[in-house]
Amino acid sequence: MRKIIHIDMDCFYAAVEMRDFPKYRDIPLAVGGDGPRSVLCTCNYQARKYGVRSAMPASKAKLLCPELTIVHGRMSVYKEVSAHIREIFSRYTHLIEPLSLDEAFLDVTDSVQCHGSATLIAEKIRSDIYNELNLTASAGVAPNKFIAKIASDENKPNGQCIVPPDQVSQFVEQLSLKKIPGIGPKTFQKLQSFGFTTCADVRASSINHLATIVGKFATSLYQKSHGIDNRELEVSRQRKSLAIETTLMTDVYSEAECLRVIEKLYPKLVERLAKVEGRQIVRQGIKLKFNDFNQTTVEQQSLAAEENTFHRLLLKAHERSKGRGIRLVGLTLGFAEPSIEKNTQCKQLSLL
C-alpha cells in the first residue's frame, strides 16, 4: 500500500506578501492586477470571508470587498521560496511531483524518515516550512494521489487530514462531485441534471450509463468515486505546452485589431520559446476569449512557431466571435511527448 502526501501552501503568494510586509497581515489582501480587466492570482483568508477567490476579476472582488488591497506579484521571490520548499521535501523523499510553485505530491512509501510514518513526515515537513520560512502549509495523507489532494483541503489553513486505507471508501462516499478534478461547473451541472451530486450517486450507477453523460471520463469518474487512483507520481514532468496571452484594456471587434495584438505577442512567445531547451513543436494554436467570457481555441499541426500560421488560425477563430467583443488573445505551442521526441531523434540518427 502506497503512502502519498499532498502538500499545499496556504494562500501562497498572499502569505509571502504578508510575511514580508507586516502592514498587510491583518487586512483583506489579494495578489494580481488592479486594472479594470485584471484577475486575481490568489487572496488571503480575510478576503475569502467576503467571497473573494483566485481567478476572480479584480473589479468583482472590489465590489465584494471594498477594503481589498491588491498588490502586484513578485514572481522571482515566490520562485525562490518555492525552491526552498522543494529542498525541504527532498529531505524526506526523492519521489516528488511538483504541481505548481505552491503544491506537490510526495511518495514516502519507502522513506525511513520519522520511522516510516507518513503522518509524522507530513507534520515534520509542515514544521520545517514554518520554522525556516515563516509560512504555513496544509497536508493530505492517503494511499493515492486523488485522495491525498482532496484531503489536503479538508483542514485548511495550516491543517492536516489523514485518510487511512480502511477509511477511503467512507471518506469518498459523500464527497461532492465538484471536488473531483476534471469536473468543472458545466459538467457538474450536467451530472446534477441526471441525479448525480455525490460519489455515492455514481457508485449506484454504471460506467456504461455514465458514458452517455460524460463520455470517456466515465471510467475515471467511476473509479474515483470508489477511491481508486493507480497513477504513479510524475517525478520527471516535462513542459507539454507554452502559451502567452493578454487581457485587453478594452474589447476589440475586428480581425485587424486582433492581428495587431498577435504582432505584439509573437516576439514575446519566441523569447520564451528560446528558454525551453530541446522540445519539438508539434502544434500551434490561438485562443480568443469573448466579452461574455466564453472562449474558443483553434489549433493545427505545426513543426515551428510560425507567425503566418497564427494569422491563418485567427481567421477561423474570429469567425466564431459572431459580433461579440474580444477581451483576450492568446498564442499557444504544443510539444511532442518525450517518447515521440526520442523515437524521432533515433530515426534521424539512423539516416546518418
PDB file of C-alpha atoms in Angstrom, residues 7-22 24-25 29 31 42-45 74 76-86 88-89 101-103 122-139 156-159:
ATOM      1  CA  ILE A   7       1.406  19.429   0.427  1.00  0.00           C
ATOM      2  CA  ASP A   8      -0.423  22.654  -0.419  1.00  0.00           C
ATOM      3  CA  MET A   9       0.809  26.032   0.775  1.00  0.00           C
ATOM      4  CA  ASP A  10      -1.840  28.294   2.328  1.00  0.00           C
ATOM      5  CA  CYS A  11      -2.677  31.279   0.051  1.00  0.00           C
ATOM      6  CA  PHE A  12       0.964  31.134  -1.019  1.00  0.00           C
ATOM      7  CA  TYR A  13       1.575  34.418  -2.866  1.00  0.00           C
ATOM      8  CA  ALA A  14      -0.503  36.420  -0.398  1.00  0.00           C
ATOM      9  CA  ALA A  15       1.176  34.665   2.541  1.00  0.00           C
ATOM     10  CA  VAL A  16       4.630  35.654   1.276  1.00  0.00           C
ATOM     11  CA  GLU A  17       3.482  39.281   0.950  1.00  0.00           C
ATOM     12  CA  MET A  18       2.053  39.271   4.487  1.00  0.00           C
ATOM     13  CA  ARG A  19       5.262  37.743   5.806  1.00  0.00           C
ATOM     14  CA  ASP A  20       7.476  40.334   4.135  1.00  0.00           C
ATOM     15  CA  PHE A  21       5.229  43.358   4.721  1.00  0.00           C
ATOM     16  CA  PRO A  22       3.589  43.424   8.189  1.00  0.00           C
ATOM     17  CA  TYR A  24      -0.693  43.505   5.003  1.00  0.00           C
ATOM     18  CA  ARG A  25      -1.141  40.938   7.778  1.00  0.00           C
ATOM     19  CA  LEU A  29      -5.247  41.188   0.607  1.00  0.00           C
ATOM     20  CA  VAL A  31      -2.188  39.385  -5.400  1.00  0.00           C
ATOM     21  CA  THR A  42      -4.794  34.492  -5.043  1.00  0.00           C
ATOM     22  CA  CYS A  43      -6.023  36.181  -1.872  1.00  0.00           C
ATOM     23  CA  ASN A  44      -5.662  35.761   1.867  1.00  0.00           C
ATOM     24  CA  TYR A  45      -8.256  34.256   4.189  1.00  0.00           C
ATOM     25  CA  ARG A  74       6.826  39.264  -7.111  1.00  0.00           C
ATOM     26  CA  SER A  76      11.131  35.939  -8.513  1.00  0.00           C
ATOM     27  CA  VAL A  77      10.546  35.907  -4.741  1.00  0.00           C
ATOM     28  CA  TYR A  78       7.865  33.215  -4.983  1.00  0.00           C
ATOM     29  CA  LYS A  79      10.183  31.032  -7.088  1.00  0.00           C
ATOM     30  CA  GLU A  80      12.980  31.430  -4.546  1.00  0.00           C
ATOM     31  CA  VAL A  81      10.679  30.435  -1.680  1.00  0.00           C
ATOM     32  CA  SER A  82       9.332  27.513  -3.733  1.00  0.00           C
ATOM     33  CA  ALA A  83      12.879  26.241  -4.319  1.00  0.00           C
ATOM     34  CA  HIS A  84      13.475  26.239  -0.560  1.00  0.00           C
ATOM     35  CA  ILE A  85      10.232  24.300  -0.017  1.00  0.00           C
ATOM     36  CA  ARG A  86      11.302  21.776  -2.659  1.00  0.00           C
ATOM     37  CA  ILE A  88      12.681  20.553   2.374  1.00  0.00           C
ATOM     38  CA  PHE A  89      10.676  17.889   0.509  1.00  0.00           C
ATOM     39  CA  LEU A 101       5.136  26.631  -7.096  1.00  0.00           C
ATOM     40  CA  ASP A 102       2.956  26.012  -4.044  1.00  0.00           C
ATOM     41  CA  GLU A 103       1.905  22.357  -4.125  1.00  0.00           C
ATOM     42  CA  ALA A 122       3.833  15.393   6.789  1.00  0.00           C
ATOM     43  CA  GLU A 123       3.861  17.026  10.215  1.00  0.00           C
ATOM     44  CA  LYS A 124       7.647  17.416  10.097  1.00  0.00           C
ATOM     45  CA  ILE A 125       7.591  18.938   6.596  1.00  0.00           C
ATOM     46  CA  ARG A 126       4.960  21.461   7.652  1.00  0.00           C
ATOM     47  CA  SER A 127       7.004  22.257  10.769  1.00  0.00           C
ATOM     48  CA  ASP A 128      10.186  22.742   8.721  1.00  0.00           C
ATOM     49  CA  ILE A 129       8.383  25.089   6.324  1.00  0.00           C
ATOM     50  CA  TYR A 130       7.053  27.175   9.203  1.00  0.00           C
ATOM     51  CA  ASN A 131      10.322  27.292  11.151  1.00  0.00           C
ATOM     52  CA  GLU A 132      12.518  28.078   8.125  1.00  0.00           C
ATOM     53  CA  LEU A 133      10.203  30.245   6.015  1.00  0.00           C
ATOM     54  CA  ASN A 134       7.565  31.513   8.452  1.00  0.00           C
ATOM     55  CA  LEU A 135       4.813  30.192   6.172  1.00  0.00           C
ATOM     56  CA  THR A 136       2.107  27.608   6.745  1.00  0.00           C
ATOM     57  CA  ALA A 137       1.163  24.593   4.660  1.00  0.00           C
ATOM     58  CA  SER A 138      -1.649  22.068   4.748  1.00  0.00           C
ATOM     59  CA  ALA A 139      -1.289  18.361   4.012  1.00  0.00           C
ATOM     60  CA  LYS A 156      -7.053  24.441   5.688  1.00  0.00           C
ATOM     61  CA  PRO A 157      -5.339  26.625   6.644  1.00  0.00           C
ATOM     62  CA  ASN A 158      -2.379  25.121   8.495  1.00  0.00           C
ATOM     63  CA  GLY A 159      -4.038  21.742   8.934  1.00  0.00           C
TER      64      GLY A 159
END
